[in-house]
Amino acid sequence: MNIGMILIWVAFTLCLGAGLTSLLHYFKGSGYLKTLSRRLEVGATGAVTIAVFLLSYYLFHVQTAYSYVYQHSSADLTWYYRLSALWAGQEGSFLLWGWFILVILLVLKYTMYKRQFSGTRLYELTVTISLFIASVFLLLLVLKNPFSMYHAVPSGTIELTNWNPFVTAFQAPYGQGMNPLLRNPWMAIHPPVLFIGYAAITIPFASAFAGLILDDNRWTEIATHWMRFSWLFLTLGIGLGGFWAYEVLGWGAWYWSWDPVETSSLIPWITSTAYLHTQIHSSNKIRNFAPALAIFSFVLVVFATFVTRSGIWASVHSWQDFTPTSFIVAIFLISLLGSSVVMLVNKYME
């Protein structure tokens, strides 16, 4: 039985259920729904955590019955490259990203922000929005499962299943291994650092959106701390990526080549820097830009993700052409952009 495939389905179901019950609690104020949502959220986090470690185990031991392992791991790779293969492909990076969001939500629950805002509609709505965002990433994994498995059919051919966890696995004799461009020590550091920054920026977006809905200016007390955290990891991730590019791609004396994907990751760093600037500026005119900067920082992160996965622009970072997964990301991006513009127009047109 393909336990990993089932874990992805369970995680998505629990996370979506947590978001829906949290939303119902927001409207009805039911203590039962609040408790149920928390339990579903913890269950989703647990399922994703097990899936992350299970996939890491398969990559380390080169279990090539799984297509993701076959494509990104091999016996000739050193141990840290096998583990780094977890974020070498699209499915693994989405799994890591969604996991980081859920872990950050748990951290948020048990920090001073929860105690300070415990029971407030602002906090509850921030968590609800974040859960729906995490559900989108888990939906992408349901559609393209990192535990998709090869199996033999009666005709003797080998096929790949994304939906049947009960097939008999077919173990390939060897794995293809990691892309040669990725076989670099920076591979073990740069992507996860960047994904932590991407995941953390979810909280400023969600709290800003909740603040606009509720007309509650306290959202900055949640957002600013997490924006600092995100900014730190985005800065480290972009810097480490520059060193990696300088070493591997041979860009001469420059660490930056204005590659489309590089540039799309730089833009949310600029907007998050601008947001932090608004929080130390005394002018109310400057501080009024804070909601837009917090919201568009996350929207631009999703845009950077779309650029990477869609293949619209030629880039050393692009993995593929436009696919159904790219289409889902595009819908997510358009939904975020549309709802954000509506909320911001309502605020600034008052």
mmCIF file of C-alpha atoms in Angstrom:
data_model
loop_
_atom_site.group_PDB
_atom_site.id
_atom_site.type_symbol
_atom_site.label_atom_id
_atom_site.label_comp_id
_atom_site.label_asym_id
_atom_site.label_seq_id
_atom_site.Cartn_x
_atom_site.Cartn_y
_atom_site.Cartn_z
ATOM 1 C CA MET A 1 0.000 0.000 0.000
ATOM 2 C CA ASN A 2 1.274 3.454 -0.937
ATOM 3 C CA ILE A 3 1.142 5.154 2.466
ATOM 4 C CA GLY A 4 2.681 8.387 1.212
ATOM 5 C CA MET A 5 -0.016 8.887 -1.418
ATOM 6 C CA ILE A 6 -2.726 8.379 1.195
ATOM 7 C CA LEU A 7 -0.995 10.806 3.580
ATOM 8 C CA ILE A 8 -1.177 13.569 0.954
ATOM 9 C CA TRP A 9 -4.903 12.983 0.496
ATOM 10 C CA VAL A 10 -5.480 12.923 4.250
ATOM 11 C CA ALA A 11 -3.434 16.101 4.766
ATOM 12 C CA PHE A 12 -5.391 17.993 2.104
ATOM 13 C CA THR A 13 -8.743 16.813 3.475
ATOM 14 C CA LEU A 14 -7.832 17.733 7.049
ATOM 15 C CA CYS A 15 -6.355 21.120 6.102
ATOM 16 C CA LEU A 16 -9.346 22.081 3.973
ATOM 17 C CA GLY A 17 -11.651 20.843 6.715
ATOM 18 C CA ALA A 18 -9.749 22.940 9.248
ATOM 19 C CA GLY A 19 -10.159 26.013 7.055
ATOM 20 C CA LEU A 20 -13.878 25.434 6.503
ATOM 21 C CA THR A 21 -14.663 24.758 10.162
ATOM 22 C CA SER A 22 -12.581 27.783 11.166
ATOM 23 C CA LEU A 23 -14.596 29.888 8.724
ATOM 24 C CA LEU A 24 -17.862 28.537 10.152
ATOM 25 C CA HIS A 25 -16.606 29.338 13.637
ATOM 26 C CA TYR A 26 -15.880 32.891 12.465
ATOM 27 C CA PHE A 27 -19.524 33.336 11.437
ATOM 28 C CA LYS A 28 -21.239 31.281 14.160
ATOM 29 C CA GLY A 29 -18.875 31.624 17.122
ATOM 30 C CA SER A 30 -19.215 27.940 18.000
ATOM 31 C CA GLY A 31 -16.669 26.660 20.516
ATOM 32 C CA TYR A 32 -17.070 23.136 19.117
ATOM 33 C CA LEU A 33 -16.155 24.279 15.618
ATOM 34 C CA LYS A 34 -13.123 26.136 16.972
ATOM 35 C CA THR A 35 -11.876 23.024 18.764
ATOM 36 C CA LEU A 36 -12.570 20.827 15.738
ATOM 37 C CA SER A 37 -10.685 23.198 13.452
ATOM 38 C CA ARG A 38 -7.646 23.142 15.727
ATOM 39 C CA ARG A 39 -7.641 19.352 15.842
ATOM 40 C CA LEU A 40 -7.979 19.077 12.075
ATOM 41 C CA GLU A 41 -5.133 21.560 11.640
ATOM 42 C CA VAL A 42 -2.856 19.579 13.953
ATOM 43 C CA GLY A 43 -3.824 16.390 12.115
ATOM 44 C CA ALA A 44 -2.981 17.972 8.752
ATOM 45 C CA THR A 45 0.374 19.177 10.076
ATOM 46 C CA GLY A 46 1.122 15.707 11.409
ATOM 47 C CA ALA A 47 0.214 14.032 8.116
ATOM 48 C CA VAL A 48 2.384 16.428 6.085
ATOM 49 C CA THR A 49 5.265 16.012 8.543
ATOM 50 C CA ILE A 50 5.160 12.238 8.178
ATOM 51 C CA ALA A 51 4.952 12.599 4.382
ATOM 52 C CA VAL A 52 8.044 14.854 4.339
ATOM 53 C CA PHE A 53 10.111 12.400 6.360
ATOM 54 C CA LEU A 54 8.779 9.424 4.400
ATOM 55 C CA LEU A 55 9.712 10.975 1.063
ATOM 56 C CA SER A 56 13.136 11.882 2.471
ATOM 57 C CA TYR A 57 13.588 8.243 3.499
ATOM 58 C CA TYR A 58 12.633 7.024 0.019
ATOM 59 C CA LEU A 59 15.037 9.503 -1.590
ATOM 60 C CA PHE A 60 17.886 8.511 0.719
ATOM 61 C CA HIS A 61 17.368 4.796 0.065
ATOM 62 C CA VAL A 62 16.625 5.381 -3.668
ATOM 63 C CA GLN A 63 13.219 3.701 -3.752
ATOM 64 C CA THR A 64 12.779 4.113 -7.500
ATOM 65 C CA ALA A 65 9.249 2.708 -7.565
ATOM 66 C CA TYR A 66 8.247 6.296 -6.809
ATOM 67 C CA SER A 67 8.522 8.545 -9.848
ATOM 68 C CA TYR A 68 9.804 11.515 -7.851
ATOM 69 C CA VAL A 69 12.612 9.397 -6.399
ATOM 70 C CA TYR A 70 13.414 7.932 -9.820
ATOM 71 C CA GLN A 71 13.681 11.408 -11.346
ATOM 72 C CA HIS A 72 15.749 13.082 -8.630
ATOM 73 C CA SER A 73 17.769 10.497 -6.681
ATOM 74 C CA SER A 74 20.320 7.805 -7.499
ATOM 75 C CA ALA A 75 22.761 5.525 -5.732
ATOM 76 C CA ASP A 76 25.792 7.470 -6.960
ATOM 77 C CA LEU A 77 24.724 10.661 -5.139
ATOM 78 C CA THR A 78 26.217 11.464 -1.764
ATOM 79 C CA TRP A 79 23.804 11.394 1.181
ATOM 80 C CA TYR A 80 23.219 15.143 1.375
ATOM 81 C CA TYR A 81 22.325 15.343 -2.326
ATOM 82 C CA ARG A 82 19.824 12.527 -1.869
ATOM 83 C CA LEU A 83 18.188 14.441 0.971
ATOM 84 C CA SER A 84 18.407 17.710 -0.977
ATOM 85 C CA ALA A 85 16.463 16.006 -3.756
ATOM 86 C CA LEU A 86 13.400 16.622 -1.571
ATOM 87 C CA TRP A 87 13.242 20.162 -3.003
ATOM 88 C CA ALA A 88 14.854 19.440 -6.373
ATOM 89 C CA GLY A 89 11.500 19.014 -8.141
ATOM 90 C CA GLN A 90 8.113 20.675 -8.238
ATOM 91 C CA GLU A 91 6.218 18.212 -6.057
ATOM 92 C CA GLY A 92 8.867 18.160 -3.357
ATOM 93 C CA SER A 93 9.167 21.937 -3.213
ATOM 94 C CA PHE A 94 5.383 22.353 -2.903
ATOM 95 C CA LEU A 95 5.361 19.714 -0.152
ATOM 96 C CA LEU A 96 8.109 21.572 1.719
ATOM 97 C CA TRP A 97 6.368 24.928 1.250
ATOM 98 C CA GLY A 98 2.995 23.676 2.502
ATOM 99 C CA TRP A 99 4.680 21.987 5.463
ATOM 100 C CA PHE A 100 6.454 25.197 6.440
ATOM 101 C CA ILE A 101 3.163 27.145 6.365
ATOM 102 C CA LEU A 102 1.456 24.657 8.685
ATOM 103 C CA VAL A 103 4.425 24.554 11.063
ATOM 104 C CA ILE A 104 4.519 28.365 11.171
ATOM 105 C CA LEU A 105 0.797 28.393 12.018
ATOM 106 C CA LEU A 106 1.469 26.100 14.964
ATOM 107 C CA VAL A 107 4.296 28.370 16.085
ATOM 108 C CA LEU A 108 1.929 31.332 15.781
ATOM 109 C CA LYS A 109 -0.556 29.598 18.065
ATOM 110 C CA TYR A 110 1.956 29.173 20.855
ATOM 111 C CA THR A 111 3.679 32.546 20.767
ATOM 112 C CA MET A 112 2.756 35.815 22.401
ATOM 113 C CA TYR A 113 0.592 36.709 19.409
ATOM 114 C CA LYS A 114 -1.847 33.968 20.278
ATOM 115 C CA ARG A 115 -1.972 35.005 23.917
ATOM 116 C CA GLN A 116 -2.344 38.656 22.991
ATOM 117 C CA PHE A 117 -5.011 38.080 20.349
ATOM 118 C CA SER A 118 -6.518 34.849 21.673
ATOM 119 C CA GLY A 119 -10.217 34.733 20.930
ATOM 120 C CA THR A 120 -10.182 37.827 18.726
ATOM 121 C CA ARG A 121 -11.792 37.762 15.314
ATOM 122 C CA LEU A 122 -8.594 39.200 13.836
ATOM 123 C CA TYR A 123 -6.500 36.244 14.963
ATOM 124 C CA GLU A 124 -9.111 33.652 13.983
ATOM 125 C CA LEU A 125 -9.561 35.112 10.501
ATOM 126 C CA THR A 126 -5.775 35.302 10.004
ATOM 127 C CA VAL A 127 -5.511 31.573 10.765
ATOM 128 C CA THR A 128 -8.489 30.780 8.521
ATOM 129 C CA ILE A 129 -6.972 32.565 5.513
ATOM 130 C CA SER A 130 -3.612 30.878 6.113
ATOM 131 C CA LEU A 131 -5.249 27.441 6.249
ATOM 132 C CA PHE A 132 -6.930 27.989 2.892
ATOM 133 C CA ILE A 133 -3.588 29.046 1.406
ATOM 134 C CA ALA A 134 -1.954 25.874 2.752
ATOM 135 C CA SER A 135 -4.846 23.878 1.280
ATOM 136 C CA VAL A 136 -4.021 25.199 -2.190
ATOM 137 C CA PHE A 137 -0.488 23.819 -1.968
ATOM 138 C CA LEU A 138 -1.798 20.469 -0.748
ATOM 139 C CA LEU A 139 -4.319 20.431 -3.610
ATOM 140 C CA LEU A 140 -1.422 20.787 -6.047
ATOM 141 C CA LEU A 141 0.141 17.716 -4.428
ATOM 142 C CA VAL A 142 -3.102 15.765 -4.750
ATOM 143 C CA LEU A 143 -3.177 16.550 -8.474
ATOM 144 C CA LYS A 144 0.497 15.687 -8.928
ATOM 145 C CA ASN A 145 1.428 13.440 -6.049
ATOM 146 C CA PRO A 146 5.093 13.189 -4.979
ATOM 147 C CA PHE A 147 4.355 9.535 -4.172
ATOM 148 C CA SER A 148 3.147 8.611 -7.674
ATOM 149 C CA MET A 149 4.214 5.026 -8.258
ATOM 150 C CA TYR A 150 5.318 2.866 -11.183
ATOM 151 C CA HIS A 151 3.552 -0.461 -11.581
ATOM 152 C CA ALA A 152 3.300 -3.246 -14.159
ATOM 153 C CA VAL A 153 0.014 -3.841 -15.992
ATOM 154 C CA PRO A 154 -1.127 -7.232 -17.378
ATOM 155 C CA SER A 155 0.100 -6.309 -20.867
ATOM 156 C CA GLY A 156 3.629 -6.130 -19.475
ATOM 157 C CA THR A 157 4.113 -2.385 -19.811
ATOM 158 C CA ILE A 158 5.055 -0.085 -16.963
ATOM 159 C CA GLU A 159 2.629 2.679 -16.061
ATOM 160 C CA LEU A 160 2.513 5.457 -13.499
ATOM 161 C CA THR A 161 -0.405 5.889 -11.117
ATOM 162 C CA ASN A 162 -1.271 9.061 -9.252
ATOM 163 C CA TRP A 163 -4.508 7.741 -7.748
ATOM 164 C CA ASN A 164 -4.287 4.041 -6.912
ATOM 165 C CA PRO A 165 -2.364 3.341 -3.670
ATOM 166 C CA PHE A 166 -2.877 -0.419 -3.871
ATOM 167 C CA VAL A 167 -0.892 -1.310 -6.990
ATOM 168 C CA THR A 168 2.161 -3.567 -6.829
ATOM 169 C CA ALA A 169 5.215 -1.365 -7.086
ATOM 170 C CA PHE A 170 7.710 -1.775 -9.913
ATOM 171 C CA GLN A 171 11.239 -0.984 -8.762
ATOM 172 C CA ALA A 172 13.485 0.442 -11.472
ATOM 173 C CA PRO A 173 17.105 -0.822 -11.339
ATOM 174 C CA TYR A 174 18.493 2.696 -10.927
ATOM 175 C CA GLY A 175 17.419 6.321 -10.570
ATOM 176 C CA GLN A 176 18.102 9.134 -12.998
ATOM 177 C CA GLY A 177 19.673 11.262 -10.275
ATOM 178 C CA MET A 178 19.749 14.983 -9.744
ATOM 179 C CA ASN A 179 20.203 17.534 -12.513
ATOM 180 C CA PRO A 180 23.969 18.191 -12.791
ATOM 181 C CA LEU A 181 23.410 21.948 -12.289
ATOM 182 C CA LEU A 182 21.883 21.168 -8.891
ATOM 183 C CA ARG A 183 24.769 19.029 -7.670
ATOM 184 C CA ASN A 184 26.313 21.738 -5.597
ATOM 185 C CA PRO A 185 26.576 22.224 -1.809
ATOM 186 C CA TRP A 186 24.450 25.379 -2.090
ATOM 187 C CA MET A 187 21.585 23.094 -3.118
ATOM 188 C CA ALA A 188 21.332 21.889 0.462
ATOM 189 C CA ILE A 189 20.894 25.437 1.794
ATOM 190 C CA HIS A 190 19.528 27.917 -0.762
ATOM 191 C CA PRO A 191 16.073 26.420 -1.636
ATOM 192 C CA PRO A 192 14.844 25.581 1.902
ATOM 193 C CA VAL A 193 15.975 28.973 3.215
ATOM 194 C CA LEU A 194 14.025 30.677 0.422
ATOM 195 C CA PHE A 195 10.950 28.504 1.022
ATOM 196 C CA ILE A 196 10.946 29.408 4.720
ATOM 197 C CA GLY A 197 10.849 33.060 3.684
ATOM 198 C CA TYR A 198 8.058 32.373 1.204
ATOM 199 C CA ALA A 199 6.023 30.446 3.787
ATOM 200 C CA ALA A 200 6.474 33.048 6.528
ATOM 201 C CA ILE A 201 5.194 35.855 4.300
ATOM 202 C CA THR A 202 1.796 34.104 4.355
ATOM 203 C CA ILE A 203 1.131 35.481 7.852
ATOM 204 C CA PRO A 204 1.565 39.194 6.975
ATOM 205 C CA PHE A 205 -0.707 38.692 3.968
ATOM 206 C CA ALA A 206 -3.378 36.863 5.961
ATOM 207 C CA SER A 207 -3.306 39.329 8.863
ATOM 208 C CA ALA A 208 -3.415 42.338 6.519
ATOM 209 C CA PHE A 209 -6.354 40.844 4.637
ATOM 210 C CA ALA A 210 -8.115 40.076 7.918
ATOM 211 C CA GLY A 211 -7.390 43.606 9.137
ATOM 212 C CA LEU A 212 -8.979 45.092 6.023
ATOM 213 C CA ILE A 213 -12.075 42.909 6.382
ATOM 214 C CA LEU A 214 -12.502 43.742 10.060
ATOM 215 C CA ASP A 215 -11.148 47.307 9.888
ATOM 216 C CA ASP A 216 -8.772 46.372 12.697
ATOM 217 C CA ASN A 217 -5.420 48.164 12.636
ATOM 218 C CA ARG A 218 -3.889 45.745 15.138
ATOM 219 C CA TRP A 219 -3.027 43.431 12.254
ATOM 220 C CA THR A 220 0.401 45.073 12.017
ATOM 221 C CA GLU A 221 1.252 43.702 15.466
ATOM 222 C CA ILE A 222 1.001 40.205 13.979
ATOM 223 C CA ALA A 223 2.355 40.999 10.528
ATOM 224 C CA THR A 224 5.471 42.993 11.337
ATOM 225 C CA HIS A 225 7.244 40.301 13.359
ATOM 226 C CA TRP A 226 6.633 37.684 10.679
ATOM 227 C CA MET A 227 7.588 40.080 7.911
ATOM 228 C CA ARG A 228 10.947 40.609 9.617
ATOM 229 C CA PHE A 229 11.372 36.857 9.849
ATOM 230 C CA SER A 230 10.422 36.408 6.194
ATOM 231 C CA TRP A 231 12.648 39.279 5.068
ATOM 232 C CA LEU A 232 15.635 37.722 6.827
ATOM 233 C CA PHE A 233 15.192 34.381 5.070
ATOM 234 C CA LEU A 234 14.409 35.972 1.713
ATOM 235 C CA THR A 235 17.611 38.009 2.011
ATOM 236 C CA LEU A 236 19.661 34.942 2.901
ATOM 237 C CA GLY A 237 18.023 32.868 0.163
ATOM 238 C CA ILE A 238 18.601 35.441 -2.577
ATOM 239 C CA GLY A 239 22.178 36.018 -1.421
ATOM 240 C CA LEU A 240 22.994 32.311 -1.311
ATOM 241 C CA GLY A 241 21.428 31.901 -4.753
ATOM 242 C CA GLY A 242 23.746 34.613 -6.078
ATOM 243 C CA PHE A 243 26.814 32.782 -4.797
ATOM 244 C CA TRP A 244 25.515 29.531 -6.302
ATOM 245 C CA ALA A 245 24.933 31.150 -9.696
ATOM 246 C CA TYR A 246 28.375 32.782 -9.633
ATOM 247 C CA GLU A 247 30.017 29.428 -8.938
ATOM 248 C CA VAL A 248 28.027 27.138 -11.254
ATOM 249 C CA LEU A 249 26.675 29.238 -14.117
ATOM 250 C CA GLY A 250 29.829 31.226 -14.763
ATOM 251 C CA TRP A 251 28.353 34.703 -14.871
ATOM 252 C CA GLY A 252 31.817 36.188 -14.651
ATOM 253 C CA ALA A 253 32.303 38.887 -12.065
ATOM 254 C CA TRP A 254 28.574 39.248 -11.326
ATOM 255 C CA TYR A 255 26.348 37.420 -8.866
ATOM 256 C CA TRP A 256 23.194 38.596 -10.626
ATOM 257 C CA SER A 257 22.108 38.234 -14.240
ATOM 258 C CA TRP A 258 18.521 39.595 -14.143
ATOM 259 C CA ASP A 259 17.211 36.145 -14.902
ATOM 260 C CA PRO A 260 13.362 36.351 -15.002
ATOM 261 C CA VAL A 261 12.903 34.038 -12.028
ATOM 262 C CA GLU A 262 15.612 35.782 -10.037
ATOM 263 C CA THR A 263 13.982 39.126 -10.701
ATOM 264 C CA SER A 264 10.529 37.841 -9.753
ATOM 265 C CA SER A 265 11.920 36.680 -6.394
ATOM 266 C CA LEU A 266 13.646 40.040 -5.842
ATOM 267 C CA ILE A 267 10.441 42.071 -6.240
ATOM 268 C CA PRO A 268 8.672 40.655 -3.122
ATOM 269 C CA TRP A 269 11.885 41.268 -1.190
ATOM 270 C CA ILE A 270 11.679 44.949 -2.249
ATOM 271 C CA THR A 271 8.009 45.245 -1.235
ATOM 272 C CA SER A 272 8.637 43.524 2.104
ATOM 273 C CA THR A 273 11.535 45.914 2.719
ATOM 274 C CA ALA A 274 9.215 48.818 1.930
ATOM 275 C CA TYR A 275 6.614 47.411 4.349
ATOM 276 C CA LEU A 276 9.159 47.257 7.160
ATOM 277 C CA HIS A 277 10.128 50.839 6.337
ATOM 278 C CA THR A 278 6.514 51.948 6.816
ATOM 279 C CA GLN A 279 6.547 50.520 10.334
ATOM 280 C CA ILE A 280 9.420 52.731 11.465
ATOM 281 C CA HIS A 281 8.244 55.857 9.680
ATOM 282 C CA SER A 282 6.274 58.442 11.615
ATOM 283 C CA SER A 283 4.286 59.767 8.662
ATOM 284 C CA ASN A 284 0.723 58.474 8.464
ATOM 285 C CA LYS A 285 0.800 58.879 4.688
ATOM 286 C CA ILE A 286 3.683 56.406 4.502
ATOM 287 C CA ARG A 287 2.096 54.006 6.998
ATOM 288 C CA ASN A 288 -1.098 53.927 4.938
ATOM 289 C CA PHE A 289 0.789 51.943 2.304
ATOM 290 C CA ALA A 290 1.404 49.090 4.773
ATOM 291 C CA PRO A 291 -1.670 46.944 3.892
ATOM 292 C CA ALA A 292 -0.931 47.092 0.160
ATOM 293 C CA LEU A 293 2.750 46.252 0.684
ATOM 294 C CA ALA A 294 1.989 43.319 3.004
ATOM 295 C CA ILE A 295 -0.606 41.909 0.631
ATOM 296 C CA PHE A 296 1.323 42.354 -2.593
ATOM 297 C CA SER A 297 4.485 40.902 -1.069
ATOM 298 C CA PHE A 298 2.701 37.544 -0.891
ATOM 299 C CA VAL A 299 0.933 37.993 -4.236
ATOM 300 C CA LEU A 300 4.335 38.599 -5.842
ATOM 301 C CA VAL A 301 5.705 35.458 -4.190
ATOM 302 C CA VAL A 302 2.923 33.462 -5.851
ATOM 303 C CA PHE A 303 3.720 35.268 -9.102
ATOM 304 C CA ALA A 304 7.360 34.189 -8.760
ATOM 305 C CA THR A 305 6.127 30.629 -8.243
ATOM 306 C CA PHE A 306 3.981 30.847 -11.357
ATOM 307 C CA VAL A 307 6.928 32.125 -13.400
ATOM 308 C CA THR A 308 9.089 29.238 -12.224
ATOM 309 C CA ARG A 309 6.500 26.536 -12.923
ATOM 310 C CA SER A 310 4.864 27.839 -16.079
ATOM 311 C CA GLY A 311 7.832 28.057 -18.431
ATOM 312 C CA ILE A 312 6.402 31.292 -19.862
ATOM 313 C CA TRP A 313 9.838 32.916 -19.709
ATOM 314 C CA ALA A 314 13.036 31.124 -20.593
ATOM 315 C CA SER A 315 15.133 30.764 -17.453
ATOM 316 C CA VAL A 316 17.709 28.469 -15.911
ATOM 317 C CA HIS A 317 15.239 28.140 -13.021
ATOM 318 C CA SER A 318 12.215 27.096 -15.107
ATOM 319 C CA TRP A 319 11.399 23.423 -14.893
ATOM 320 C CA GLN A 320 8.740 22.785 -17.528
ATOM 321 C CA ASP A 321 6.131 24.078 -19.937
ATOM 322 C CA PHE A 322 2.625 25.161 -18.989
ATOM 323 C CA THR A 323 0.833 22.258 -17.245
ATOM 324 C CA PRO A 324 -2.406 21.705 -15.282
ATOM 325 C CA THR A 325 -0.434 22.495 -12.109
ATOM 326 C CA SER A 326 0.618 25.802 -13.660
ATOM 327 C CA PHE A 327 -3.044 26.436 -14.462
ATOM 328 C CA ILE A 328 -4.038 25.941 -10.805
ATOM 329 C CA VAL A 329 -1.279 28.314 -9.682
ATOM 330 C CA ALA A 330 -2.509 30.834 -12.269
ATOM 331 C CA ILE A 331 -6.076 30.614 -10.922
ATOM 332 C CA PHE A 332 -4.748 31.017 -7.384
ATOM 333 C CA LEU A 333 -2.735 34.061 -8.452
ATOM 334 C CA ILE A 334 -5.687 35.677 -10.239
ATOM 335 C CA SER A 335 -7.959 35.033 -7.236
ATOM 336 C CA LEU A 336 -5.445 36.571 -4.847
ATOM 337 C CA LEU A 337 -4.890 39.552 -7.096
ATOM 338 C CA GLY A 338 -8.587 40.186 -7.710
ATOM 339 C CA SER A 339 -9.667 39.911 -4.079
ATOM 340 C CA SER A 340 -6.691 41.983 -2.907
ATOM 341 C CA VAL A 341 -7.425 44.788 -5.357
ATOM 342 C CA VAL A 342 -11.083 44.867 -4.276
ATOM 343 C CA MET A 343 -10.156 45.070 -0.593
ATOM 344 C CA LEU A 344 -7.500 47.722 -1.121
ATOM 345 C CA VAL A 345 -9.748 49.855 -3.341
ATOM 346 C CA ASN A 346 -12.411 49.760 -0.629
ATOM 347 C CA LYS A 347 -9.855 50.923 1.920
ATOM 348 C CA TYR A 348 -8.243 53.684 -0.084
ATOM 349 C CA MET A 349 -11.486 54.991 -1.573
ATOM 350 C CA GLU A 350 -13.092 55.549 1.825
#
